[in-house]
């Protein structure tokens, strides 16, 4: 019976004890870094699609992109601790990678700002609808002079159903 393959952590610990640099990159690390970079590109493109959809007013498309965006961002979040150590060195000498990260950051900031404005606009609409409902509610009826009408007058009136 063969013993299981040692973990990446174990391999690094053994390499460090043997005098190798602690940041020695394994093939698995290279694959993880390549997958991380691929996810960054994919989420950047998806965010740009979402920004275009928001600009075009296609909110159904924006809603349809949510699951894919959440999945990609979760993968990036999970891979970040694994690749972070190597990413610093790569960013220092790789201009195209820095450009991809700059595009990613710009897309995140723009998308976040647009979604925040949409959220604020939606909240304003909800507040206005609540005001209209309250104005036409049964919380009290008021005459032309602003005086609250009595119960007997309220029974004779009908509710305005228009908004």
PDB file of C-alpha atoms in Angstrom:
ATOM      1  CA  UNK A   1       0.000   0.000   0.000  1.00  0.00           C
ATOM      2  CA  UNK A   2       1.375   3.402  -1.026  1.00  0.00           C
ATOM      3  CA  UNK A   3       1.358   6.320   1.327  1.00  0.00           C
ATOM      4  CA  UNK A   4      -0.742   9.311   0.235  1.00  0.00           C
ATOM      5  CA  UNK A   5       0.899  12.161  -1.657  1.00  0.00           C
ATOM      6  CA  UNK A   6       2.253  14.757   0.791  1.00  0.00           C
ATOM      7  CA  UNK A   7       0.361  18.050   0.903  1.00  0.00           C
ATOM      8  CA  UNK A   8       1.691  21.193  -0.679  1.00  0.00           C
ATOM      9  CA  UNK A   9       2.272  22.605   2.787  1.00  0.00           C
ATOM     10  CA  UNK A  10       4.288  19.525   3.750  1.00  0.00           C
ATOM     11  CA  UNK A  11       6.360  19.773   0.556  1.00  0.00           C
ATOM     12  CA  UNK A  12       7.132  23.420   1.233  1.00  0.00           C
ATOM     13  CA  UNK A  13       8.050  22.708   4.832  1.00  0.00           C
ATOM     14  CA  UNK A  14      10.428  19.946   3.728  1.00  0.00           C
ATOM     15  CA  UNK A  15      11.917  22.200   1.032  1.00  0.00           C
ATOM     16  CA  UNK A  16      12.476  24.968   3.584  1.00  0.00           C
ATOM     17  CA  UNK A  17      14.191  22.527   5.959  1.00  0.00           C
ATOM     18  CA  UNK A  18      16.400  21.411   3.073  1.00  0.00           C
ATOM     19  CA  UNK A  19      17.438  25.034   2.481  1.00  0.00           C
ATOM     20  CA  UNK A  20      15.320  25.784  -0.598  1.00  0.00           C
ATOM     21  CA  UNK A  21      13.611  29.185  -0.775  1.00  0.00           C
ATOM     22  CA  UNK A  22      10.225  29.228   0.933  1.00  0.00           C
ATOM     23  CA  UNK A  23       8.538  30.694  -2.136  1.00  0.00           C
ATOM     24  CA  UNK A  24       9.534  27.882  -4.516  1.00  0.00           C
ATOM     25  CA  UNK A  25       6.662  27.532  -6.949  1.00  0.00           C
ATOM     26  CA  UNK A  26       5.327  24.058  -7.711  1.00  0.00           C
ATOM     27  CA  UNK A  27       3.487  22.986 -10.848  1.00  0.00           C
ATOM     28  CA  UNK A  28       0.293  23.013  -8.817  1.00  0.00           C
ATOM     29  CA  UNK A  29       1.036  26.616  -7.816  1.00  0.00           C
ATOM     30  CA  UNK A  30       1.595  27.580 -11.456  1.00  0.00           C
ATOM     31  CA  UNK A  31      -1.694  25.970 -12.442  1.00  0.00           C
ATOM     32  CA  UNK A  32      -3.502  27.726  -9.575  1.00  0.00           C
ATOM     33  CA  UNK A  33      -2.000  31.069 -10.566  1.00  0.00           C
ATOM     34  CA  UNK A  34      -2.951  30.540 -14.220  1.00  0.00           C
ATOM     35  CA  UNK A  35      -6.515  29.620 -13.185  1.00  0.00           C
ATOM     36  CA  UNK A  36      -6.650  32.698 -10.938  1.00  0.00           C
ATOM     37  CA  UNK A  37      -5.534  34.957 -13.778  1.00  0.00           C
ATOM     38  CA  UNK A  38      -8.077  33.319 -16.082  1.00  0.00           C
ATOM     39  CA  UNK A  39     -10.828  33.961 -13.532  1.00  0.00           C
ATOM     40  CA  UNK A  40      -9.748  37.615 -13.241  1.00  0.00           C
ATOM     41  CA  UNK A  41     -10.066  38.020 -17.022  1.00  0.00           C
ATOM     42  CA  UNK A  42     -13.441  36.222 -17.057  1.00  0.00           C
ATOM     43  CA  UNK A  43     -14.940  38.294 -14.259  1.00  0.00           C
ATOM     44  CA  UNK A  44     -13.612  41.508 -15.830  1.00  0.00           C
ATOM     45  CA  UNK A  45     -15.371  40.646 -19.091  1.00  0.00           C
ATOM     46  CA  UNK A  46     -18.529  39.704 -17.207  1.00  0.00           C
ATOM     47  CA  UNK A  47     -18.485  42.998 -15.276  1.00  0.00           C
ATOM     48  CA  UNK A  48     -18.034  44.918 -18.528  1.00  0.00           C
ATOM     49  CA  UNK A  49     -21.039  43.033 -19.949  1.00  0.00           C
ATOM     50  CA  UNK A  50     -23.031  43.939 -16.851  1.00  0.00           C
ATOM     51  CA  UNK A  51     -22.026  47.600 -17.151  1.00  0.00           C
ATOM     52  CA  UNK A  52     -23.114  47.600 -20.809  1.00  0.00           C
ATOM     53  CA  UNK A  53     -26.425  45.949 -19.865  1.00  0.00           C
ATOM     54  CA  UNK A  54     -27.052  48.555 -17.169  1.00  0.00           C
ATOM     55  CA  UNK A  55     -26.234  51.320 -19.643  1.00  0.00           C
ATOM     56  CA  UNK A  56     -28.681  49.823 -22.146  1.00  0.00           C
ATOM     57  CA  UNK A  57     -31.356  49.436 -19.467  1.00  0.00           C
ATOM     58  CA  UNK A  58     -31.454  45.656 -19.932  1.00  0.00           C
ATOM     59  CA  UNK A  59     -32.055  44.743 -16.295  1.00  0.00           C
ATOM     60  CA  UNK A  60     -33.148  41.195 -17.150  1.00  0.00           C
ATOM     61  CA  UNK A  61     -29.668  40.561 -18.517  1.00  0.00           C
ATOM     62  CA  UNK A  62     -28.116  42.099 -15.392  1.00  0.00           C
ATOM     63  CA  UNK A  63     -30.107  39.683 -13.236  1.00  0.00           C
ATOM     64  CA  UNK A  64     -29.054  36.775 -15.429  1.00  0.00           C
ATOM     65  CA  UNK A  65     -25.364  37.581 -14.944  1.00  0.00           C
ATOM     66  CA  UNK A  66     -25.571  37.530 -11.156  1.00  0.00           C
ATOM     67  CA  UNK A  67     -25.041  33.797 -10.579  1.00  0.00           C
ATOM     68  CA  UNK A  68     -22.034  33.576 -12.892  1.00  0.00           C
ATOM     69  CA  UNK A  69     -20.521  36.706 -11.343  1.00  0.00           C
ATOM     70  CA  UNK A  70     -21.007  35.348  -7.819  1.00  0.00           C
ATOM     71  CA  UNK A  71     -19.421  32.027  -8.814  1.00  0.00           C
ATOM     72  CA  UNK A  72     -16.361  33.682 -10.375  1.00  0.00           C
ATOM     73  CA  UNK A  73     -15.870  36.077  -7.489  1.00  0.00           C
ATOM     74  CA  UNK A  74     -16.120  33.203  -4.996  1.00  0.00           C
ATOM     75  CA  UNK A  75     -13.466  31.248  -6.933  1.00  0.00           C
ATOM     76  CA  UNK A  76     -11.192  34.300  -6.919  1.00  0.00           C
ATOM     77  CA  UNK A  77     -11.751  34.758  -3.198  1.00  0.00           C
ATOM     78  CA  UNK A  78     -10.901  31.116  -2.476  1.00  0.00           C
ATOM     79  CA  UNK A  79      -7.777  31.115  -4.655  1.00  0.00           C
ATOM     80  CA  UNK A  80      -6.429  34.430  -3.386  1.00  0.00           C
ATOM     81  CA  UNK A  81      -4.660  33.107  -0.263  1.00  0.00           C
ATOM     82  CA  UNK A  82      -2.974  30.379  -2.317  1.00  0.00           C
ATOM     83  CA  UNK A  83      -1.658  32.651  -5.079  1.00  0.00           C
ATOM     84  CA  UNK A  84      -1.113  35.866  -3.135  1.00  0.00           C
ATOM     85  CA  UNK A  85       2.501  35.076  -2.299  1.00  0.00           C
ATOM     86  CA  UNK A  86       3.405  34.474  -5.954  1.00  0.00           C
ATOM     87  CA  UNK A  87       1.194  37.210  -7.310  1.00  0.00           C
ATOM     88  CA  UNK A  88       3.287  40.001  -5.831  1.00  0.00           C
ATOM     89  CA  UNK A  89       6.383  38.786  -7.674  1.00  0.00           C
ATOM     90  CA  UNK A  90       4.435  38.293 -10.915  1.00  0.00           C
ATOM     91  CA  UNK A  91       2.880  41.750 -10.734  1.00  0.00           C
ATOM     92  CA  UNK A  92       6.279  43.372 -10.242  1.00  0.00           C
ATOM     93  CA  UNK A  93       7.613  42.143 -13.573  1.00  0.00           C
ATOM     94  CA  UNK A  94       4.549  41.450 -15.720  1.00  0.00           C
ATOM     95  CA  UNK A  95       3.063  44.566 -17.337  1.00  0.00           C
ATOM     96  CA  UNK A  96       0.195  42.714 -19.103  1.00  0.00           C
ATOM     97  CA  UNK A  97      -0.831  41.133 -15.790  1.00  0.00           C
ATOM     98  CA  UNK A  98      -0.789  44.546 -14.099  1.00  0.00           C
ATOM     99  CA  UNK A  99      -2.935  45.880 -16.939  1.00  0.00           C
ATOM    100  CA  UNK A 100      -5.431  43.012 -16.445  1.00  0.00           C
ATOM    101  CA  UNK A 101      -5.632  43.783 -12.733  1.00  0.00           C
ATOM    102  CA  UNK A 102      -6.075  47.497 -13.442  1.00  0.00           C
ATOM    103  CA  UNK A 103      -8.928  46.677 -15.861  1.00  0.00           C
ATOM    104  CA  UNK A 104     -10.441  44.359 -13.236  1.00  0.00           C
ATOM    105  CA  UNK A 105     -10.270  47.054 -10.567  1.00  0.00           C
ATOM    106  CA  UNK A 106     -11.768  49.691 -12.882  1.00  0.00           C
ATOM    107  CA  UNK A 107     -14.610  47.337 -13.865  1.00  0.00           C
ATOM    108  CA  UNK A 108     -15.328  46.490 -10.214  1.00  0.00           C
ATOM    109  CA  UNK A 109     -15.407  50.156  -9.221  1.00  0.00           C
ATOM    110  CA  UNK A 110     -17.639  51.199 -12.136  1.00  0.00           C
ATOM    111  CA  UNK A 111     -20.008  48.248 -11.682  1.00  0.00           C
ATOM    112  CA  UNK A 112     -20.196  48.867  -7.948  1.00  0.00           C
ATOM    113  CA  UNK A 113     -21.005  52.549  -8.480  1.00  0.00           C
ATOM    114  CA  UNK A 114     -23.724  51.743 -11.023  1.00  0.00           C
ATOM    115  CA  UNK A 115     -25.299  49.064  -8.830  1.00  0.00           C
ATOM    116  CA  UNK A 116     -25.178  51.421  -5.848  1.00  0.00           C
ATOM    117  CA  UNK A 117     -26.962  54.137  -7.841  1.00  0.00           C
ATOM    118  CA  UNK A 118     -29.567  51.617  -8.991  1.00  0.00           C
ATOM    119  CA  UNK A 119     -30.097  50.570  -5.384  1.00  0.00           C
ATOM    120  CA  UNK A 120     -30.522  54.185  -4.280  1.00  0.00           C
ATOM    121  CA  UNK A 121     -32.979  54.874  -7.107  1.00  0.00           C
ATOM    122  CA  UNK A 122     -34.979  51.784  -6.183  1.00  0.00           C
ATOM    123  CA  UNK A 123     -35.086  52.877  -2.546  1.00  0.00           C
ATOM    124  CA  UNK A 124     -36.351  56.325  -3.633  1.00  0.00           C
ATOM    125  CA  UNK A 125     -39.097  54.743  -5.729  1.00  0.00           C
ATOM    126  CA  UNK A 126     -40.149  52.540  -2.814  1.00  0.00           C
ATOM    127  CA  UNK A 127     -40.280  55.594  -0.508  1.00  0.00           C
ATOM    128  CA  UNK A 128     -42.439  57.479  -3.008  1.00  0.00           C
ATOM    129  CA  UNK A 129     -44.824  54.536  -3.359  1.00  0.00           C
ATOM    130  CA  UNK A 130     -45.074  54.313   0.436  1.00  0.00           C
ATOM    131  CA  UNK A 131     -45.891  58.038   0.598  1.00  0.00           C
ATOM    132  CA  UNK A 132     -48.629  57.601  -2.006  1.00  0.00           C
ATOM    133  CA  UNK A 133     -50.052  54.587  -0.183  1.00  0.00           C
ATOM    134  CA  UNK A 134     -49.977  56.442   3.116  1.00  0.00           C
ATOM    135  CA  UNK A 135     -51.672  59.440   1.529  1.00  0.00           C
ATOM    136  CA  UNK A 136     -54.465  57.202   0.237  1.00  0.00           C
ATOM    137  CA  UNK A 137     -54.642  54.950   3.271  1.00  0.00           C
ATOM    138  CA  UNK A 138     -57.362  54.661   5.861  1.00  0.00           C
ATOM    139  CA  UNK A 139     -55.208  56.301   8.514  1.00  0.00           C
ATOM    140  CA  UNK A 140     -57.444  59.302   8.310  1.00  0.00           C
ATOM    141  CA  UNK A 141     -59.298  61.497   5.874  1.00  0.00           C
ATOM    142  CA  UNK A 142     -58.751  65.226   5.708  1.00  0.00           C
ATOM    143  CA  UNK A 143     -60.858  68.030   4.364  1.00  0.00           C
ATOM    144  CA  UNK A 144     -59.773  70.897   2.125  1.00  0.00           C
ATOM    145  CA  UNK A 145     -58.680  72.969   5.109  1.00  0.00           C
ATOM    146  CA  UNK A 146     -56.440  70.192   6.449  1.00  0.00           C
ATOM    147  CA  UNK A 147     -58.748  69.352   9.333  1.00  0.00           C
ATOM    148  CA  UNK A 148     -59.244  65.670  10.046  1.00  0.00           C
ATOM    149  CA  UNK A 149     -62.769  64.642   9.195  1.00  0.00           C
ATOM    150  CA  UNK A 150     -64.866  62.762  11.705  1.00  0.00           C
ATOM    151  CA  UNK A 151     -65.774  59.085  11.495  1.00  0.00           C
ATOM    152  CA  UNK A 152     -69.221  59.799  10.068  1.00  0.00           C
ATOM    153  CA  UNK A 153     -67.778  61.773   7.156  1.00  0.00           C
ATOM    154  CA  UNK A 154     -65.214  59.064   6.448  1.00  0.00           C
ATOM    155  CA  UNK A 155     -67.896  56.420   6.048  1.00  0.00           C
ATOM    156  CA  UNK A 156     -69.534  58.410   3.260  1.00  0.00           C
ATOM    157  CA  UNK A 157     -66.340  58.908   1.250  1.00  0.00           C
ATOM    158  CA  UNK A 158     -64.800  56.465  -1.158  1.00  0.00           C
ATOM    159  CA  UNK A 159     -61.125  55.607  -1.399  1.00  0.00           C
ATOM    160  CA  UNK A 160     -59.229  57.095  -4.339  1.00  0.00           C
ATOM    161  CA  UNK A 161     -57.741  54.076  -6.086  1.00  0.00           C
ATOM    162  CA  UNK A 162     -55.540  55.962  -8.539  1.00  0.00           C
ATOM    163  CA  UNK A 163     -51.840  56.377  -8.087  1.00  0.00           C
TER     164      UNK A 163
END
